[in-house]
Amino acid sequence: METQQRIKDVRRSALTLSLMSDQERNSLIDKIKDALDSNREYLIEENKKDLFSAKEKGISDSVLHRLVFDDSKINSCISSLIAVKKLECPTGKIIAKRELDEGLILEKVTYPLGVIGMVFEARPDAMVQIISLALKSGNGIILKGGSEAFNTNRAIRKVIHEKLKSDDYILLLESHQDVDDMLKMDKDIDLIIPRGSNKFVKYCMDHTNIPVMGHADGICSIYVSDKADLALATPIIVDSKIQYPAACNAVETILVNNNIASSYLPVLKKALEEKGVKIHGDEEVSAIIDCIPSSEDEYDREYLALELNIKIVGSIEEAINHIAAHSSHHTDCIISTDQKEIDTFYSSVDSADVFSNCSTRFADGFRFGLGAEVGISTGKLHARGPVGLEGLTTYKYQLSGSGQIVKDYAAGTKQFTHKELM
Amino acid sequence: METQQRIKDVRRSALTLSLMSDQERNSLIDKIKDALDSNREYLIEENKKDLFSAKEKGISDSVLHRLVFDDSKINSCISSLIAVKKLECPTGKIIAKRELDEGLILEKVTYPLGVIGMVFEARPDAMVQIISLALKSGNGIILKGGSEAFNTNRAIRKVIHEKLKSDDYILLLESHQDVDDMLKMDKDIDLIIPRGSNKFVKYCMDHTNIPVMGHADGICSIYVSDKADLALATPIIVDSKIQYPAACNAVETILVNNNIASSYLPVLKKALEEKGVKIHGDEEVSAIIDCIPSSEDEYDREYLALELNIKIVGSIEEAINHIAAHSSHHTDCIISTDQKEIDTFYSSVDSADVFSNCSTRFADGFRFGLGAEVGISTGKLHARGPVGLEGLTTYKYQLSGSGQIVKDYAAGTKQFTHKELM
């Protein structure tokens, strides 16, 4: 019950936040910046407790790396807060304006969604970024971070609370039971953003009537056409795999056109193996290069490690069909010099990000120029791909009249003008 | 199993449709127009069967009125098809374009959602309009209409089938079991639009992982400020109630400021009663005018008839709080001459349509200038308010490079330019 009451408090406070000017919201972000900057020692001490427990539990290096909250992470949080502050205010924007008739003006205006429930991994810097995006867009935010970051998250929450004074619009949940309570509150929460495994995203969808913006697995492919510039293909594939193998936008499957397979696979193998990447391939592939024998279900696997699948395809259509069957609709790329092929790939591949001749690792809110991201949506509704401030807004239709009634238009005594005003 | 296979066929055919030009899609709409026009007799005969059964079952006049598919309804279907054809193509539009770095161009381009599952009332003309909007936006469409229109819907389907030849992108379901099968196919359907009762919308949400665009009840309010031009208020309230009482955008509750209640309520009562509208009110209201004694839960009731609630409020804030507690977030209106009050109402009322000084009945895709609508969304995600073609699209991020890799930007040897190109 207590959690439910606190969530209702967020809903109420979110209205105040939604009515604030961009300047007022920016001053909240400034206070968060000060709170972090002036409490570095305390935050780092609390983070050490989490790091100690994590090491005791034998948690993997990649998780530990994300869990660290040291001076350099605090600095980058502060830079990120400054960057978010500078972004254009996403609410109160008139995105369409139309005269329906003389003196009857329709405006479509952006507004905050209301209250967002966010479940994220054990990454304290992500918590700061999410809070800043929520406040900038005028939304109340309910956070549940990975339990490995328990002490750090609580400390961040504490120093922010002390600085913001009245700040019911930021709520930190700490238990799984809290998350289950949250999922039930469809009257008070407008959007759930679960970052984590497909399984967890599905769990949320199965247990709530609140819309869920799925940030799920990234099973990304690169198709190397027989019209590819192979001098570009190899560094792009290497970067897409090794630049950050645990990221959702790292590549998992390389589809190579049959016409170039026998000449190109040995080149690709050499480049990948130099970087320690293991190759899985079927019989066709292993007839050309040595590789780990693969099975069909490996195409549905997100390795998150220095491993990938290679598969030979007869045509771009076969590549597109493979992607349709196995992609998680995150990011897929074609390497080709033929614009017609690229256009076919763009229109036929049903993924949030469709790329040509560049690394899949560019699929990211900051790199896309959105300033920052709350996640990468693999759903098609509302927001797709990297989601920044715009994905945290909705709109209202504001219709300002001067006594107009529908009867006159139904009877034909008045006609709509439907004149676009912008 | 058979329904599932047919839905998979829609998914496959929808890809073909998505790749068609606007011209090709328009020629499909033309064929539908011809199919209706050249089969009038057959369609009207089949509709008579439905009308006969409906009358035998003693179905209400308002349902019968919607069920009719006569020459005049066919004419208005044809006009509507011509209007949809003329609308701007909603897909393939570049809605953002940004240079990330030299030779690395990001475009945000609109695309069809894919496959839409639509459940709608017994209104054959709605079926035609929905098909036209789906085809125009390049989406496959699965339809389940109200069972009272069984013969008419089947006949419409048949004549369209005959004319379009290969047209797996339109599927008509006929049983409740089919709907349950459809709700399970989250890999093949991108969006469910249930038009109907709140209960049915909730049923869909509870039984599917597919995003649901709720077209639910309309509990709409009008607040009459003490700064209202009362000469405008009365005709607006009358029109909002009586112009089409069964519509979701008809008004259910009138909130009247305390300062004008004793003078205005008798005037309003007279105007409403002249039109046969029954008034429900609490003790405060009945101290001023005769009315049906009302209880708190009547504020959550959609009358869909010539009945409404009147309630006295002390301030605009009290009106806003009442709306927050009871509105279905569809359409709410303020009557006031004070722009500051209107702005407060616009920012604080969390509904899809917030109006001032005009009838709530304007909340409609055609009247808004969207051409037509698939429904009115009372959710806040993706599409809100009247939903036309735009709500049936999503977007992809298309990133066209010339060999760029992320390593260079991470190492700082290259910098992003993030230059807006439109």
PDB file of N, CA, C and O in Angstrom, chain A residues 382-420:
ATOM      1  N   HIS A 382       4.506   4.532 -31.171  1.00  0.00           N
ATOM      2  CA  HIS A 382       4.923   5.706 -30.393  1.00  0.00           C
ATOM      3  C   HIS A 382       6.355   6.132 -30.712  1.00  0.00           C
ATOM      4  O   HIS A 382       6.555   7.139 -31.357  1.00  0.00           O
ATOM      5  N   ALA A 383       7.339   5.373 -30.243  1.00  0.00           N
ATOM      6  CA  ALA A 383       8.725   5.750 -30.491  1.00  0.00           C
ATOM      7  C   ALA A 383       9.487   4.510 -30.898  1.00  0.00           C
ATOM      8  O   ALA A 383       9.252   3.423 -30.398  1.00  0.00           O
ATOM      9  N   ARG A 384      10.409   4.679 -31.822  1.00  0.00           N
ATOM     10  CA  ARG A 384      11.119   3.554 -32.415  1.00  0.00           C
ATOM     11  C   ARG A 384      12.603   3.902 -32.466  1.00  0.00           C
ATOM     12  O   ARG A 384      12.951   5.060 -32.719  1.00  0.00           O
ATOM     13  N   GLY A 385      13.472   2.921 -32.240  1.00  0.00           N
ATOM     14  CA  GLY A 385      14.909   3.197 -32.248  1.00  0.00           C
ATOM     15  C   GLY A 385      15.301   3.972 -31.007  1.00  0.00           C
ATOM     16  O   GLY A 385      14.590   3.930 -29.992  1.00  0.00           O
ATOM     17  N   PRO A 386      16.440   4.689 -31.050  1.00  0.00           N
ATOM     18  CA  PRO A 386      16.867   5.447 -29.875  1.00  0.00           C
ATOM     19  C   PRO A 386      15.790   6.452 -29.469  1.00  0.00           C
ATOM     20  O   PRO A 386      15.274   7.175 -30.314  1.00  0.00           O
ATOM     21  N   VAL A 387      15.440   6.473 -28.182  1.00  0.00           N
ATOM     22  CA  VAL A 387      14.359   7.329 -27.706  1.00  0.00           C
ATOM     23  C   VAL A 387      14.926   8.432 -26.817  1.00  0.00           C
ATOM     24  O   VAL A 387      15.522   8.143 -25.777  1.00  0.00           O
ATOM     25  N   GLY A 388      14.782   9.658 -27.253  1.00  0.00           N
ATOM     26  CA  GLY A 388      15.219  10.802 -26.455  1.00  0.00           C
ATOM     27  C   GLY A 388      14.013  11.500 -25.854  1.00  0.00           C
ATOM     28  O   GLY A 388      13.028  10.858 -25.486  1.00  0.00           O
ATOM     29  N   LEU A 389      14.083  12.819 -25.767  1.00  0.00           N
ATOM     30  CA  LEU A 389      13.016  13.588 -25.115  1.00  0.00           C
ATOM     31  C   LEU A 389      11.686  13.450 -25.836  1.00  0.00           C
ATOM     32  O   LEU A 389      10.631  13.361 -25.206  1.00  0.00           O
ATOM     33  N   GLU A 390      11.720  13.443 -27.166  1.00  0.00           N
ATOM     34  CA  GLU A 390      10.475  13.426 -27.936  1.00  0.00           C
ATOM     35  C   GLU A 390       9.605  12.217 -27.581  1.00  0.00           C
ATOM     36  O   GLU A 390       8.381  12.321 -27.520  1.00  0.00           O
ATOM     37  N   GLY A 391      10.261  11.078 -27.328  1.00  0.00           N
ATOM     38  CA  GLY A 391       9.527   9.857 -26.983  1.00  0.00           C
ATOM     39  C   GLY A 391       8.850   9.929 -25.629  1.00  0.00           C
ATOM     40  O   GLY A 391       8.037   9.074 -25.290  1.00  0.00           O
ATOM     41  N   LEU A 392       9.199  10.931 -24.823  1.00  0.00           N
ATOM     42  CA  LEU A 392       8.585  11.080 -23.503  1.00  0.00           C
ATOM     43  C   LEU A 392       7.454  12.105 -23.520  1.00  0.00           C
ATOM     44  O   LEU A 392       6.981  12.542 -22.481  1.00  0.00           O
ATOM     45  N   THR A 393       7.055  12.506 -24.720  1.00  0.00           N
ATOM     46  CA  THR A 393       5.959  13.472 -24.814  1.00  0.00           C
ATOM     47  C   THR A 393       4.758  12.856 -25.531  1.00  0.00           C
ATOM     48  O   THR A 393       4.873  11.859 -26.226  1.00  0.00           O
ATOM     49  N   THR A 394       3.612  13.477 -25.340  1.00  0.00           N
ATOM     50  CA  THR A 394       2.424  13.172 -26.111  1.00  0.00           C
ATOM     51  C   THR A 394       1.940  14.513 -26.675  1.00  0.00           C
ATOM     52  O   THR A 394       2.687  15.488 -26.670  1.00  0.00           O
ATOM     53  N   TYR A 395       0.716  14.564 -27.159  1.00  0.00           N
ATOM     54  CA  TYR A 395       0.185  15.856 -27.608  1.00  0.00           C
ATOM     55  C   TYR A 395      -1.275  15.942 -27.225  1.00  0.00           C
ATOM     56  O   TYR A 395      -1.916  14.946 -26.894  1.00  0.00           O
ATOM     57  N   LYS A 396      -1.782  17.169 -27.239  1.00  0.00           N
ATOM     58  CA  LYS A 396      -3.227  17.400 -27.100  1.00  0.00           C
ATOM     59  C   LYS A 396      -3.670  18.192 -28.315  1.00  0.00           C
ATOM     60  O   LYS A 396      -2.901  18.977 -28.857  1.00  0.00           O
ATOM     61  N   TYR A 397      -4.928  17.991 -28.693  1.00  0.00           N
ATOM     62  CA  TYR A 397      -5.543  18.863 -29.681  1.00  0.00           C
ATOM     63  C   TYR A 397      -6.264  19.979 -28.937  1.00  0.00           C
ATOM     64  O   TYR A 397      -7.204  19.709 -28.195  1.00  0.00           O
ATOM     65  N   GLN A 398      -5.822  21.215 -29.118  1.00  0.00           N
ATOM     66  CA  GLN A 398      -6.475  22.357 -28.491  1.00  0.00           C
ATOM     67  C   GLN A 398      -7.320  23.071 -29.549  1.00  0.00           C
ATOM     68  O   GLN A 398      -6.782  23.547 -30.545  1.00  0.00           O
ATOM     69  N   LEU A 399      -8.625  23.118 -29.323  1.00  0.00           N
ATOM     70  CA  LEU A 399      -9.509  23.756 -30.305  1.00  0.00           C
ATOM     71  C   LEU A 399     -10.136  24.992 -29.672  1.00  0.00           C
ATOM     72  O   LEU A 399     -10.857  24.888 -28.686  1.00  0.00           O
ATOM     73  N   SER A 400      -9.805  26.164 -30.236  1.00  0.00           N
ATOM     74  CA  SER A 400     -10.287  27.424 -29.661  1.00  0.00           C
ATOM     75  C   SER A 400     -11.357  28.008 -30.568  1.00  0.00           C
ATOM     76  O   SER A 400     -11.076  28.361 -31.721  1.00  0.00           O
ATOM     77  N   GLY A 401     -12.574  28.110 -30.037  1.00  0.00           N
ATOM     78  CA  GLY A 401     -13.689  28.575 -30.844  1.00  0.00           C
ATOM     79  C   GLY A 401     -14.243  29.896 -30.367  1.00  0.00           C
ATOM     80  O   GLY A 401     -13.735  30.523 -29.438  1.00  0.00           O
ATOM     81  N   SER A 402     -15.313  30.290 -31.024  1.00  0.00           N
ATOM     82  CA  SER A 402     -16.007  31.510 -30.617  1.00  0.00           C
ATOM     83  C   SER A 402     -17.505  31.252 -30.723  1.00  0.00           C
ATOM     84  O   SER A 402     -18.245  32.032 -31.301  1.00  0.00           O
ATOM     85  N   GLY A 403     -17.914  30.093 -30.187  1.00  0.00           N
ATOM     86  CA  GLY A 403     -19.332  29.758 -30.147  1.00  0.00           C
ATOM     87  C   GLY A 403     -19.791  28.766 -31.207  1.00  0.00           C
ATOM     88  O   GLY A 403     -20.980  28.462 -31.301  1.00  0.00           O
ATOM     89  N   GLN A 404     -18.866  28.210 -31.977  1.00  0.00           N
ATOM     90  CA  GLN A 404     -19.263  27.295 -33.067  1.00  0.00           C
ATOM     91  C   GLN A 404     -19.956  26.023 -32.534  1.00  0.00           C
ATOM     92  O   GLN A 404     -19.528  25.452 -31.531  1.00  0.00           O
ATOM     93  N   ILE A 405     -20.989  25.615 -33.235  1.00  0.00           N
ATOM     94  CA  ILE A 405     -21.671  24.354 -32.921  1.00  0.00           C
ATOM     95  C   ILE A 405     -21.702  23.473 -34.176  1.00  0.00           C
ATOM     96  O   ILE A 405     -21.650  23.975 -35.305  1.00  0.00           O
ATOM     97  N   VAL A 406     -21.778  22.151 -33.966  1.00  0.00           N
ATOM     98  CA  VAL A 406     -21.657  21.198 -35.072  1.00  0.00           C
ATOM     99  C   VAL A 406     -22.904  21.193 -35.967  1.00  0.00           C
ATOM    100  O   VAL A 406     -22.813  20.973 -37.177  1.00  0.00           O
ATOM    101  N   LYS A 407     -24.051  21.460 -35.355  1.00  0.00           N
ATOM    102  CA  LYS A 407     -25.328  21.475 -36.087  1.00  0.00           C
ATOM    103  C   LYS A 407     -25.229  22.279 -37.393  1.00  0.00           C
ATOM    104  O   LYS A 407     -25.734  21.858 -38.433  1.00  0.00           O
ATOM    105  N   ASP A 408     -24.563  23.457 -37.321  1.00  0.00           N
ATOM    106  CA  ASP A 408     -24.465  24.326 -38.505  1.00  0.00           C
ATOM    107  C   ASP A 408     -23.706  23.657 -39.648  1.00  0.00           C
ATOM    108  O   ASP A 408     -24.006  23.864 -40.813  1.00  0.00           O
ATOM    109  N   TYR A 409     -22.681  22.864 -39.288  1.00  0.00           N
ATOM    110  CA  TYR A 409     -21.868  22.212 -40.322  1.00  0.00           C
ATOM    111  C   TYR A 409     -22.593  20.978 -40.852  1.00  0.00           C
ATOM    112  O   TYR A 409     -22.506  20.646 -42.030  1.00  0.00           O
ATOM    113  N   ALA A 410     -23.315  20.295 -39.955  1.00  0.00           N
ATOM    114  CA  ALA A 410     -24.073  19.105 -40.367  1.00  0.00           C
ATOM    115  C   ALA A 410     -25.208  19.522 -41.309  1.00  0.00           C
ATOM    116  O   ALA A 410     -25.518  18.823 -42.270  1.00  0.00           O
ATOM    117  N   ALA A 411     -25.814  20.691 -41.028  1.00  0.00           N
ATOM    118  CA  ALA A 411     -26.940  21.158 -41.848  1.00  0.00           C
ATOM    119  C   ALA A 411     -26.448  21.806 -43.139  1.00  0.00           C
ATOM    120  O   ALA A 411     -27.248  22.074 -44.042  1.00  0.00           O
ATOM    121  N   GLY A 412     -25.136  22.088 -43.205  1.00  0.00           N
ATOM    122  CA  GLY A 412     -24.599  22.684 -44.435  1.00  0.00           C
ATOM    123  C   GLY A 412     -24.698  24.199 -44.467  1.00  0.00           C
ATOM    124  O   GLY A 412     -24.357  24.830 -45.474  1.00  0.00           O
ATOM    125  N   THR A 413     -25.174  24.816 -43.366  1.00  0.00           N
ATOM    126  CA  THR A 413     -25.247  26.286 -43.368  1.00  0.00           C
ATOM    127  C   THR A 413     -23.862  26.903 -43.177  1.00  0.00           C
ATOM    128  O   THR A 413     -23.644  28.059 -43.496  1.00  0.00           O
ATOM    129  N   LYS A 414     -22.932  26.121 -42.663  1.00  0.00           N
ATOM    130  CA  LYS A 414     -21.534  26.559 -42.576  1.00  0.00           C
ATOM    131  C   LYS A 414     -20.648  25.472 -43.176  1.00  0.00           C
ATOM    132  O   LYS A 414     -20.988  24.292 -43.104  1.00  0.00           O
ATOM    133  N   GLN A 415     -19.519  25.886 -43.756  1.00  0.00           N
ATOM    134  CA  GLN A 415     -18.573  24.892 -44.312  1.00  0.00           C
ATOM    135  C   GLN A 415     -17.213  25.007 -43.625  1.00  0.00           C
ATOM    136  O   GLN A 415     -16.806  26.109 -43.246  1.00  0.00           O
ATOM    137  N   PHE A 416     -16.541  23.877 -43.477  1.00  0.00           N
ATOM    138  CA  PHE A 416     -15.181  23.897 -42.944  1.00  0.00           C
ATOM    139  C   PHE A 416     -14.237  24.505 -43.978  1.00  0.00           C
ATOM    140  O   PHE A 416     -14.388  24.254 -45.179  1.00  0.00           O
ATOM    141  N   THR A 417     -13.260  25.291 -43.502  1.00  0.00           N
ATOM    142  CA  THR A 417     -12.259  25.823 -44.426  1.00  0.00           C
ATOM    143  C   THR A 417     -11.020  24.930 -44.458  1.00  0.00           C
ATOM    144  O   THR A 417     -10.342  24.836 -45.474  1.00  0.00           O
ATOM    145  N   HIS A 418     -10.718  24.269 -43.316  1.00  0.00           N
ATOM    146  CA  HIS A 418      -9.551  23.365 -43.216  1.00  0.00           C
ATOM    147  C   HIS A 418      -8.305  23.970 -43.875  1.00  0.00           C
ATOM    148  O   HIS A 418      -7.687  23.358 -44.742  1.00  0.00           O
ATOM    149  N   LYS A 419      -7.930  25.164 -43.385  1.00  0.00           N
ATOM    150  CA  LYS A 419      -6.777  25.870 -43.940  1.00  0.00           C
ATOM    151  C   LYS A 419      -5.566  25.656 -43.029  1.00  0.00           C
ATOM    152  O   LYS A 419      -5.628  25.954 -41.830  1.00  0.00           O
ATOM    153  N   GLU A 420      -4.484  25.101 -43.583  1.00  0.00           N
ATOM    154  CA  GLU A 420      -3.280  24.875 -42.773  1.00  0.00           C
ATOM    155  C   GLU A 420      -2.664  26.220 -42.399  1.00  0.00           C
ATOM    156  O   GLU A 420      -2.466  27.077 -43.265  1.00  0.00           O
TER     157      GLU A 420
END
